[in-house]
Coordinates of C-alpha atoms and ligand atoms in Angstrom, one line a residue:
M731 CA 227.2 -37.1 20.8
P732 CA 226.1 -35.8 24.2
N733 CA 229.2 -37.2 25.9
K734 CA 231.9 -35.4 24.2
G735 CA 233.8 -33.0 26.4
T736 CA 233.9 -33.4 30.2
P737 CA 231.7 -36.1 31.5
L738 CA 228.5 -34.7 33.0
G739 CA 228.1 -37.3 35.8
P740 CA 224.7 -38.6 37.0
L741 CA 222.0 -36.0 36.2
R742 CA 218.8 -35.0 38.0
I743 CA 216.3 -34.4 35.3
L744 CA 212.8 -33.0 35.9
L745 CA 210.1 -33.8 33.4
V746 CA 207.1 -31.5 33.4
E747 CA 204.8 -33.8 31.3
D748 CA 201.3 -35.1 31.8
S749 CA 201.7 -38.2 29.6
A750 CA 203.6 -41.0 31.3
E751 CA 204.3 -42.6 28.0
D752 CA 205.8 -39.5 26.5
A753 CA 208.0 -39.1 29.6
E754 CA 209.2 -42.6 29.4
L755 CA 210.1 -42.1 25.7
L756 CA 212.2 -39.1 26.6
C757 CA 214.0 -40.9 29.4
D758 CA 214.8 -43.8 27.0
Q759 CA 216.2 -41.5 24.4
M760 CA 218.5 -39.9 26.9
L761 CA 219.6 -43.1 28.6
E762 CA 220.3 -44.7 25.1
A763 CA 222.5 -41.7 24.2
G764 CA 224.6 -42.4 27.3
L765 CA 223.3 -39.8 29.7
E766 CA 223.0 -41.2 33.2
G767 CA 220.5 -39.8 35.6
S768 CA 217.5 -40.0 37.7
F769 CA 214.1 -38.7 36.6
E770 CA 211.2 -37.0 38.3
R771 CA 207.9 -36.3 36.6
L772 CA 205.1 -33.9 37.5
D773 CA 202.3 -31.9 35.8
S774 CA 201.0 -29.3 38.3
E775 CA 202.1 -26.1 39.9
A776 CA 201.7 -27.4 43.5
E777 CA 203.8 -30.5 42.8
M778 CA 206.5 -28.4 41.1
R779 CA 206.8 -25.9 43.9
A780 CA 206.9 -28.7 46.5
L781 CA 209.6 -30.6 44.7
L782 CA 211.8 -27.6 43.9
A783 CA 211.7 -26.5 47.5
R784 CA 213.7 -29.6 48.5
W785 CA 215.4 -30.6 45.3
T786 CA 217.5 -28.9 42.6
P787 CA 217.4 -30.5 39.2
D788 CA 220.3 -30.2 36.7
I789 CA 217.7 -29.5 33.9
V790 CA 214.0 -29.2 33.4
L791 CA 212.3 -30.6 30.2
S792 CA 208.8 -29.4 29.9
D793 CA 205.8 -30.0 27.7
L794 CA 204.1 -26.8 26.4
S795 CA 200.5 -27.4 27.5
M796 CA 199.0 -29.8 30.0
P797 CA 195.6 -29.8 31.6
G798 CA 195.6 -27.2 34.3
F799 CA 199.2 -26.3 33.8
S800 CA 201.5 -24.9 31.1
G801 CA 205.1 -24.9 30.2
Y802 CA 205.3 -21.2 30.5
Q803 CA 204.1 -21.3 34.1
A804 CA 206.7 -24.1 34.8
L805 CA 209.4 -21.9 33.3
R806 CA 208.4 -18.9 35.4
I807 CA 208.4 -21.0 38.6
L808 CA 211.8 -22.4 37.8
R809 CA 213.2 -19.0 37.1
E810 CA 211.8 -17.8 40.4
L811 CA 213.2 -20.6 42.5
H812 CA 216.3 -21.8 40.6
P813 CA 217.2 -19.1 38.0
Q814 CA 220.4 -20.8 37.0
V815 CA 218.9 -24.2 36.0
P816 CA 218.4 -24.7 32.3
F817 CA 215.0 -25.3 30.8
I818 CA 214.0 -26.9 27.5
F819 CA 210.6 -27.1 25.9
V820 CA 209.8 -30.4 24.5
S821 CA 206.5 -30.2 22.6
G822 CA 204.5 -31.9 19.9
T823 CA 202.9 -28.8 18.7
M824 CA 205.5 -26.1 18.6
G825 CA 205.2 -23.6 15.8
E826 CA 207.9 -21.3 14.9
E827 CA 206.2 -18.4 16.7
T828 CA 205.7 -20.3 19.9
A829 CA 209.4 -21.4 19.7
V830 CA 210.6 -17.8 19.4
Q831 CA 208.3 -16.8 22.3
A832 CA 209.7 -19.7 24.4
L833 CA 213.3 -18.5 24.0
H834 CA 212.2 -15.0 24.6
E835 CA 210.7 -16.0 28.0
G836 CA 214.0 -17.5 29.1
A837 CA 213.9 -21.1 27.9
N838 CA 217.3 -22.4 26.8
D839 CA 216.1 -24.4 23.9
Y840 CA 213.1 -26.2 22.4
I841 CA 212.6 -29.6 20.7
I842 CA 209.8 -31.1 18.7
K843 CA 208.6 -34.4 20.1
H844 CA 208.5 -36.4 17.0
Q845 CA 212.0 -35.5 15.9
P846 CA 213.8 -36.0 19.2
A847 CA 217.2 -37.0 17.8
R848 CA 218.5 -33.7 19.0
L849 CA 217.3 -34.1 22.6
P850 CA 220.4 -35.7 24.3
S851 CA 222.9 -33.3 22.8
A852 CA 220.7 -30.3 23.6
V853 CA 220.4 -31.5 27.2
A854 CA 224.1 -32.0 27.5
R855 CA 224.9 -28.6 25.9
A856 CA 222.4 -26.7 28.1
I857 CA 223.8 -28.3 31.3
R858 CA 227.4 -27.6 30.3
E859 CA 226.6 -24.0 29.5
A860 CA 224.8 -23.5 32.8
R861 CA 227.8 -25.0 34.7
R862 CA 230.2 -22.8 32.9
E863 CA 228.2 -19.8 33.8
M864 CA 228.1 -20.8 37.4
E865 CA 231.8 -21.3 37.5
R866 CA 232.2 -17.8 36.0
L867 CA 230.0 -16.2 38.6
R868 CA 231.9 -18.0 41.3
V869 CA 235.3 -16.7 40.1
E870 CA 233.9 -13.2 39.7
D871 CA 232.6 -13.4 43.3
E872 CA 235.9 -14.5 44.6
L873 CA 237.6 -11.7 42.7
M874 CA 235.3 -9.0 44.2
R875 CA 236.0 -10.4 47.7
A876 CA 239.8 -10.2 47.1
Q877 CA 239.5 -6.7 45.8
R878 CA 237.5 -5.6 48.8
L879 CA 240.2 -7.1 51.1
E880 CA 242.9 -5.5 49.1
S881 CA 241.4 -2.0 49.4
L882 CA 240.7 -2.5 53.0
A883 CA 244.3 -3.4 53.6
L884 CA 245.5 -0.3 51.7
L885 CA 243.2 1.9 53.6
A886 CA 244.2 0.4 57.0
A887 CA 247.9 0.7 56.2
G888 CA 247.5 4.4 55.2
L889 CA 245.4 5.2 58.2
S890 CA 247.7 3.5 60.7
H891 CA 250.6 5.4 59.3
D892 CA 248.8 8.8 59.8
L893 CA 247.5 7.8 63.2
R894 CA 250.9 6.9 64.4
N895 CA 252.2 10.4 63.6
I896 CA 249.2 12.0 65.3
L897 CA 249.6 9.9 68.5
Q898 CA 253.3 10.6 68.8
P899 CA 252.8 13.8 71.0
L900 CA 250.5 11.9 73.3
L901 CA 253.4 9.6 74.2
I902 CA 256.0 12.3 74.7
V903 CA 254.1 15.3 76.2
P904 CA 253.0 13.6 79.5
D905 CA 256.6 13.0 80.5
L906 CA 257.3 16.7 79.8
I907 CA 254.4 17.7 82.0
R908 CA 255.4 15.5 84.8
D909 CA 258.9 17.0 84.7
R910 CA 257.5 20.5 84.9
S911 CA 254.9 20.2 87.6
D912 CA 254.6 18.8 91.1
D913 CA 250.8 19.4 91.3
P914 CA 249.4 15.9 91.8
K915 CA 246.2 16.8 89.8
V916 CA 248.3 17.8 86.8
V917 CA 250.4 14.6 87.1
R918 CA 247.3 12.5 87.2
L919 CA 246.0 14.2 84.1
A920 CA 249.3 13.5 82.4
D921 CA 248.9 9.8 83.4
V922 CA 245.5 9.7 81.8
I923 CA 246.9 11.2 78.5
A924 CA 249.8 8.8 78.6
E925 CA 247.5 5.9 79.0
C926 CA 245.3 7.0 76.1
G927 CA 248.4 7.5 73.9
R928 CA 249.6 4.0 74.8
R929 CA 246.3 2.4 74.1
G930 CA 245.9 4.3 70.8
H931 CA 249.4 3.3 69.8
E932 CA 248.6 -0.3 70.6
M933 CA 245.5 -0.2 68.5
V934 CA 247.4 1.1 65.6
E935 CA 250.0 -1.6 65.9
S936 CA 247.5 -4.3 66.1
M937 CA 245.6 -2.9 63.1
L938 CA 248.9 -3.0 61.2
S939 CA 249.6 -6.6 62.3
F940 CA 246.0 -7.5 61.3
V941 CA 246.6 -6.1 57.9
R942 CA 249.8 -8.0 57.5
G943 CA 248.4 -11.1 59.2
S944 CA 245.2 -11.4 57.2
R945 CA 247.2 -12.1 54.1
L946 CA 245.4 -14.7 52.0
P947 CA 246.5 -18.3 52.1
S948 CA 249.2 -19.4 49.7
E949 CA 248.9 -22.3 47.4
R950 CA 250.5 -23.8 44.3
I951 CA 249.1 -22.1 41.2
V952 CA 249.3 -23.9 37.9
L953 CA 249.7 -21.3 35.2
Q954 CA 247.6 -23.2 32.7
R955 CA 244.6 -23.1 35.0
L956 CA 245.1 -19.4 36.0
F957 CA 245.3 -18.4 32.3
Q958 CA 242.1 -20.3 31.6
A959 CA 240.2 -18.5 34.4
V960 CA 241.6 -15.1 33.3
G961 CA 240.6 -15.8 29.7
M962 CA 237.1 -16.7 30.8
L963 CA 236.7 -13.6 32.9
L964 CA 238.1 -11.3 30.2
K965 CA 235.9 -12.7 27.5
S966 CA 232.8 -11.3 29.1
S967 CA 234.1 -7.8 28.9
L968 CA 236.2 -8.0 25.8
P969 CA 235.3 -5.4 23.1
G970 CA 234.8 -7.0 19.7
N971 CA 237.8 -5.2 18.1
V972 CA 240.2 -6.6 20.7
D973 CA 241.9 -9.9 19.8
L974 CA 242.8 -11.8 22.9
H975 CA 245.7 -14.3 22.8
L976 CA 246.7 -16.5 25.7
E977 CA 249.6 -18.8 25.7
V978 CA 251.3 -20.9 28.4
R979 CA 254.5 -22.4 26.9
D980 CA 254.8 -25.2 29.4
D981 CA 251.7 -26.7 31.0
R982 CA 253.6 -27.9 34.1
M983 CA 254.7 -24.4 35.2
A984 CA 253.5 -23.3 38.6
V985 CA 254.1 -20.5 41.1
E986 CA 253.4 -20.3 44.8
G987 CA 251.0 -17.6 45.9
N988 CA 247.4 -16.7 46.5
Y989 CA 245.4 -17.7 43.5
T990 CA 242.9 -14.9 43.6
E991 CA 245.5 -12.2 44.1
L992 CA 247.6 -13.3 41.2
Q993 CA 244.5 -13.6 39.0
Q994 CA 243.7 -10.0 40.0
V995 CA 247.2 -8.9 38.9
L996 CA 246.6 -10.3 35.5
L997 CA 243.2 -8.9 35.2
N998 CA 244.3 -5.4 36.2
L999 CA 247.1 -5.5 33.6
A1000 CA 244.8 -6.9 30.9
L1001 CA 242.0 -4.3 31.7
N1002 CA 244.5 -1.5 31.5
A1003 CA 245.7 -2.9 28.1
I1004 CA 242.1 -3.1 26.8
Q1005 CA 241.4 0.5 28.0
A1006 CA 244.6 1.6 26.1
M1007 CA 243.2 0.2 22.8
P1008 CA 240.0 2.1 22.1
D1009 CA 240.5 1.4 18.4
G1010 CA 241.1 -2.3 19.1
G1011 CA 244.2 -4.4 18.6
R1012 CA 245.9 -7.5 20.0
L1013 CA 246.2 -8.2 23.7
S1014 CA 248.5 -11.1 24.5
L1015 CA 249.3 -12.8 27.7
L1016 CA 252.3 -15.2 27.6
A1017 CA 253.8 -17.3 30.3
E1018 CA 257.2 -18.9 29.8
R1019 CA 260.4 -19.8 31.5
A1020 CA 263.1 -17.1 31.5
A1021 CA 266.6 -16.8 32.8
G1022 CA 266.9 -14.7 35.9
A1023 CA 269.9 -13.4 37.9
D1024 CA 269.5 -16.3 40.3
G1025 CA 268.4 -19.2 38.1
E1026 CA 265.3 -19.9 36.1
R1027 CA 262.2 -17.8 36.7
L1028 CA 258.7 -17.6 35.4
R1029 CA 258.0 -14.7 33.1
I1030 CA 254.4 -13.5 32.5
R1031 CA 254.2 -11.0 29.7
V1032 CA 251.2 -8.8 29.1
Q1033 CA 251.4 -6.9 25.9
D1034 CA 249.1 -4.5 24.0
E1035 CA 249.1 -2.5 20.8
G1036 CA 247.5 0.5 22.5
V1037 CA 248.3 4.2 22.9
G1038 CA 251.4 3.6 24.9
M1039 CA 253.0 6.0 27.4
D1040 CA 255.6 8.7 27.4
E1041 CA 258.5 8.7 29.8
A1042 CA 256.9 10.9 32.4
T1043 CA 253.9 8.6 32.6
V1044 CA 256.0 5.5 32.9
K1045 CA 257.9 7.1 35.8
R1046 CA 254.7 7.8 37.8
L1047 CA 253.0 4.6 36.9
F1048 CA 253.2 2.8 40.3
S1049 CA 252.4 5.8 42.5
P1050 CA 249.2 5.5 44.4
F1051 CA 246.3 7.4 42.8
F1052 CA 248.2 8.2 39.6
T1053 CA 245.7 7.9 36.8
T1054 CA 245.2 9.5 33.4
K1055 CA 241.6 8.2 33.1
A1056 CA 238.5 10.2 33.9
G1057 CA 237.0 7.4 36.0
G1058 CA 240.3 5.9 37.0
T1059 CA 241.4 5.0 40.6
G1060 CA 245.1 4.9 40.0
L1061 CA 245.3 1.9 42.4
G1062 CA 245.4 -1.0 39.9
L1063 CA 249.2 -1.0 39.3
V1064 CA 250.0 -0.2 42.9
S1065 CA 248.3 -3.3 44.0
C1066 CA 249.8 -5.3 41.2
K1067 CA 253.3 -4.3 42.4
R1068 CA 252.5 -5.0 46.0
I1069 CA 251.2 -8.5 45.2
V1070 CA 254.1 -9.4 42.8
E1071 CA 256.7 -8.2 45.3
S1072 CA 255.0 -10.1 48.1
L1073 CA 255.7 -13.2 46.0
D1074 CA 259.3 -12.3 45.7
G1075 CA 258.9 -11.2 42.1
S1076 CA 259.4 -8.0 40.1
I1077 CA 257.5 -6.1 37.6
A1078 CA 258.9 -4.1 34.6
V1079 CA 257.4 -2.0 31.9
S1080 CA 258.4 -0.9 28.5
S1081 CA 256.3 1.4 26.4
R1082 CA 256.4 4.1 23.7
P1083 CA 253.6 6.5 22.8
G1084 CA 251.7 5.1 19.9
E1085 CA 253.5 1.8 19.9
G1086 CA 251.8 -0.1 22.8
T1087 CA 253.0 -1.3 26.1
R1088 CA 254.6 -4.4 27.6
F1089 CA 254.5 -5.5 31.2
D1090 CA 256.9 -8.2 32.3
L1091 CA 256.4 -10.0 35.6
L1092 CA 259.3 -12.2 36.8
L1093 CA 258.3 -14.7 39.5
P1094 CA 259.9 -17.6 41.2
L1095 CA 259.0 -20.9 39.6
H1096 CA 257.4 -23.3 42.0
A1097 CA 260.2 -25.7 43.0
A1098 CA 258.2 -28.9 42.7
A1099 CA 256.5 -27.9 39.4
G1100 CA 256.1 -30.8 37.2
E1101 CA 257.1 -33.4 39.7
R1102 CA 253.7 -33.5 41.5
K1103 CA 250.9 -35.6 40.0
D1104 CA 248.3 -32.9 39.6
G1105 CA 247.5 -30.1 42.0
A1106 CA 245.5 -28.1 39.4
M1107 CA 242.9 -27.4 42.1
P1108 CA 243.7 -24.7 44.6
A1109 CA 244.4 -25.8 48.1
T1110 CA 241.4 -25.5 50.4
P1111 CA 241.8 -22.5 52.7
A1112 CA 242.9 -23.4 56.3
G1113 CA 239.4 -22.8 57.7
R1114 CA 237.5 -25.3 55.5
G1115 CA 234.2 -23.9 56.6
R1116 CA 234.7 -24.7 60.3
R1117 CA 232.4 -22.7 62.6
I1118 CA 234.1 -20.3 65.0
L1119 CA 232.4 -18.2 67.6
V1120 CA 234.3 -15.0 68.5
V1121 CA 233.3 -13.0 71.6
D1122 CA 234.9 -9.7 72.2
D1123 CA 233.5 -6.3 73.4
E1124 CA 236.1 -4.2 71.6
A1125 CA 234.3 -3.5 68.2
T1126 CA 237.4 -2.8 66.2
R1127 CA 239.2 -6.0 67.3
L1128 CA 236.0 -8.0 66.8
S1129 CA 235.5 -6.9 63.3
L1130 CA 239.2 -7.3 62.4
L1131 CA 239.2 -10.8 63.9
G1132 CA 236.1 -11.6 62.0
N1133 CA 237.5 -10.4 58.6
A1134 CA 240.8 -12.0 59.1
L1135 CA 239.4 -15.4 60.1
A1136 CA 236.8 -15.3 57.3
S1137 CA 239.6 -14.7 54.8
Q1138 CA 241.0 -18.0 56.0
G1139 CA 237.8 -19.8 55.2
Y1140 CA 236.3 -20.0 58.7
R1141 CA 232.6 -19.5 59.1
L1142 CA 232.2 -16.7 61.7
R1143 CA 229.7 -15.9 64.4
L1144 CA 230.5 -12.7 66.2
A1145 CA 229.2 -11.6 69.6
A1146 CA 230.0 -8.4 71.6
D1147 CA 229.2 -9.9 75.0
G1148 CA 228.4 -13.1 76.9
A1149 CA 224.7 -12.7 76.6
A1150 CA 224.9 -12.2 72.8
A1151 CA 227.1 -15.3 72.6
M1152 CA 224.5 -17.4 74.6
R1153 CA 221.8 -16.2 72.2
H1154 CA 223.9 -17.3 69.2
L1155 CA 224.5 -20.7 70.8
Q1156 CA 220.8 -21.3 71.5
E1157 CA 219.8 -20.2 68.0
A1158 CA 222.5 -21.7 65.9
G1159 CA 224.0 -24.5 68.0
M1160 CA 227.6 -25.1 69.0
P1161 CA 230.6 -24.0 67.0
D1162 CA 233.8 -26.1 66.3
V1163 CA 235.9 -23.7 68.3
V1164 CA 235.3 -20.6 70.5
L1165 CA 237.6 -17.6 70.8
V1166 CA 236.8 -15.3 73.7
D1167 CA 238.3 -12.2 75.2
S1168 CA 238.9 -12.4 78.9
G1169 CA 237.4 -9.0 79.6
I1170 CA 233.9 -9.5 78.1
P1171 CA 230.9 -7.9 79.9
L1172 CA 227.7 -9.5 81.2
L1173 CA 229.2 -13.0 81.6
S1174 CA 232.9 -13.6 82.3
A1175 CA 234.8 -15.7 79.8
G1176 CA 235.0 -18.5 82.5
Q1177 CA 231.2 -18.4 83.1
L1178 CA 230.5 -18.5 79.3
L1179 CA 232.7 -21.5 78.9
T1180 CA 231.0 -23.2 81.9
E1181 CA 227.6 -22.5 80.4
M1182 CA 228.8 -23.9 77.1
Q1183 CA 230.1 -27.0 78.7
D1184 CA 226.7 -27.5 80.4
M1185 CA 225.1 -27.2 77.0
G1186 CA 227.2 -30.0 75.7
Y1187 CA 230.2 -28.2 74.2
R1188 CA 233.4 -30.3 74.3
G1189 CA 235.4 -28.4 71.7
P1190 CA 238.5 -26.2 72.3
A1191 CA 238.5 -22.6 73.5
I1192 CA 241.0 -19.8 72.9
V1193 CA 241.1 -17.0 75.5
L1194 CA 242.6 -13.6 74.7
E1195 CA 244.3 -12.0 77.7
E1196 CA 246.1 -8.8 78.4
N1197 CA 249.8 -9.6 78.6
G1198 CA 250.8 -10.5 82.1
D1199 CA 247.2 -10.1 83.3
E1200 CA 246.4 -13.8 84.0
A1201 CA 242.8 -12.9 84.7
F1202 CA 241.9 -16.2 83.2
A1203 CA 243.8 -18.4 85.7
D1204 CA 243.7 -22.2 85.2
G1205 CA 241.2 -22.9 87.9
L1206 CA 238.6 -20.8 86.1
A1207 CA 238.3 -23.0 83.1
P1208 CA 235.7 -25.8 83.1
S1209 CA 237.4 -29.2 83.1
G1210 CA 235.8 -30.5 79.9
I1211 CA 237.1 -27.8 77.6
S1212 CA 240.7 -27.4 76.7
V1213 CA 241.7 -23.8 76.9
H1214 CA 244.6 -22.1 75.1
V1215 CA 245.5 -18.6 76.3
L1216 CA 246.7 -16.0 73.8
P1217 CA 248.3 -12.8 75.0
R1218 CA 247.2 -9.4 73.7
P1219 CA 248.1 -7.3 71.7
L1220 CA 247.2 -9.8 69.0
E1221 CA 249.2 -11.0 66.1
M1222 CA 247.1 -12.5 63.4
Q1223 CA 249.5 -15.2 62.5
R1224 CA 249.5 -16.4 66.1
V1225 CA 245.7 -16.4 66.1
F1226 CA 245.6 -18.4 62.9
R1227 CA 248.1 -20.9 64.3
A1228 CA 246.3 -21.2 67.7
V1229 CA 242.9 -21.8 66.0
A1230 CA 244.4 -24.4 63.6
D1231 CA 246.2 -26.1 66.5
A1232 CA 243.1 -26.1 68.6
L1233 CA 241.1 -27.8 65.8
G1234 CA 243.9 -30.2 65.1
T1235 CA 244.2 -28.9 61.5
G1236 CA 247.5 -27.0 61.9
Ligands
ADP1303 P1 243.8 3.3 36.5 O1 243.6 2.2 35.5 O2 242.6 3.4 37.5 O3 244.1 4.6 35.8 P2 246.2 2.0 37.1 O4 247.1 2.0 38.3 O5 245.8 0.7 36.7 O6 245.0 2.9 37.4 O7 247.0 2.7 35.9 C1 247.6 3.9 36.1 C2 247.8 4.6 34.8 O8 248.9 4.0 34.0 C3 246.7 4.7 33.8 O9 245.8 5.7 34.1 C4 247.3 4.9 32.5 O10 247.7 6.2 32.3 C5 248.6 4.1 32.7 N1 248.6 2.8 32.1 C6 248.5 1.6 32.7 N2 248.5 0.6 31.9 C7 248.6 1.1 30.6 C8 248.7 0.5 29.3 N3 248.7 -0.8 29.1 N4 248.8 1.4 28.3 C9 248.9 2.7 28.4 N5 248.8 3.3 29.7 C10 248.7 2.5 30.7
MG1304 MG1 243.7 0.1 36.0

């Protein structure tokens, strides 16, 4: 039966077939088997290219040879334009050799026309597999993005710390110089140094606050779904001699946190476990309720039968850059610990050489777990794809703002000055909200907003302003745009709140 498993919904099916009768027969077979869908038929390269340029089918069913066109050509065109869409040969004349060649060239399946009983189930299966693969790619993508953000945060935190120490003398020395000299030139130089020190310090502080502020959105994570995703991701890299066992004792259990981050924790632990079992063994991930000091908690246990660790290794496990592997980074467990602790949880390890290793995470159970109806889907990030134009001439701030807002799900357009902003607007149209620094060159913030109003913009604006500066006084704002002023130095949480408020999504 094609319809066992999750329903496929209405399908878009492309038939590459020169015979209208044959095409109709195929449609009937699928409709009779309970597949719903709309059908398109064509039999030439030009038609196929034109159609695929504006339409993506869920599946392509193709004859092998047609006058002036062949199934192999159709397959190549499909792979070129929509590589992920499944393709099935349906032919009256397919010998075994041709069939093998078809699969070789990237077809997902082949079916003989006069024994079409297999068609509907083959179609359903190919579509399900393609969708699963796309879901896997999406999850992998999300994971890579989270890992990049994670390493960026680690880097920025380390850098800020070092810079702070280096800048310290710049804040102290000018006072000493002023005390020791009456020479106005020397005093002026001391002022210049003091000003640089102050600005450097401020940049470091705002970099730190960006790192903290660009924390990913939090949501209710259902363990069952998290484990499914982790299982799927692991399967693609699981050696044949490792036996993976996943178990969630209670399918209503949930925690509050960032889905991708928590997924990354489990993957890091699982990959370490796999690497510790070069001769294979059992890797198990178990989620269950456990008694904690202050009430019931969630325990996630990741256990392997690998080489284990001696005491000295266990002690250094969570130090940055500690690794015993030739190609290791020594950052996996550091970031696990950071993420788990940011969720108000703890991580414990027990291990013996030769006997394997067990990591236990204790996390707060989501209070409302079980009471809510569903919630298996992650919450949409705050930005929901809204377009935001950010105009700022200070490159560091611009790129940090861009990264932080993108991590919230906004679609970003960045411009370093008023003229670049105007070009963006002319090319790509108006954003949903604009965030502009009051000190941008070429056009002032006020002029830019007035220009935007003249172009039809009626959305909100957020203006960044040096604290106490009030360069962007009320009278300067065009009357049709509501302006919200944010003082610098920036705090990311305040920026997020201001943007959400301005859009009415806060
Ligand atoms: P990396 O995997 O890049 O070495 P990690 O922070 O993930 O960095 O791990 C640090 C070290 O901890 C590893 O190099 C390894 O020596 C040890 N380790 C981590 N997990 C395990 C495990 N399951 N079994 C044995 N050793 C482990
Ligand atoms: Mg690791």
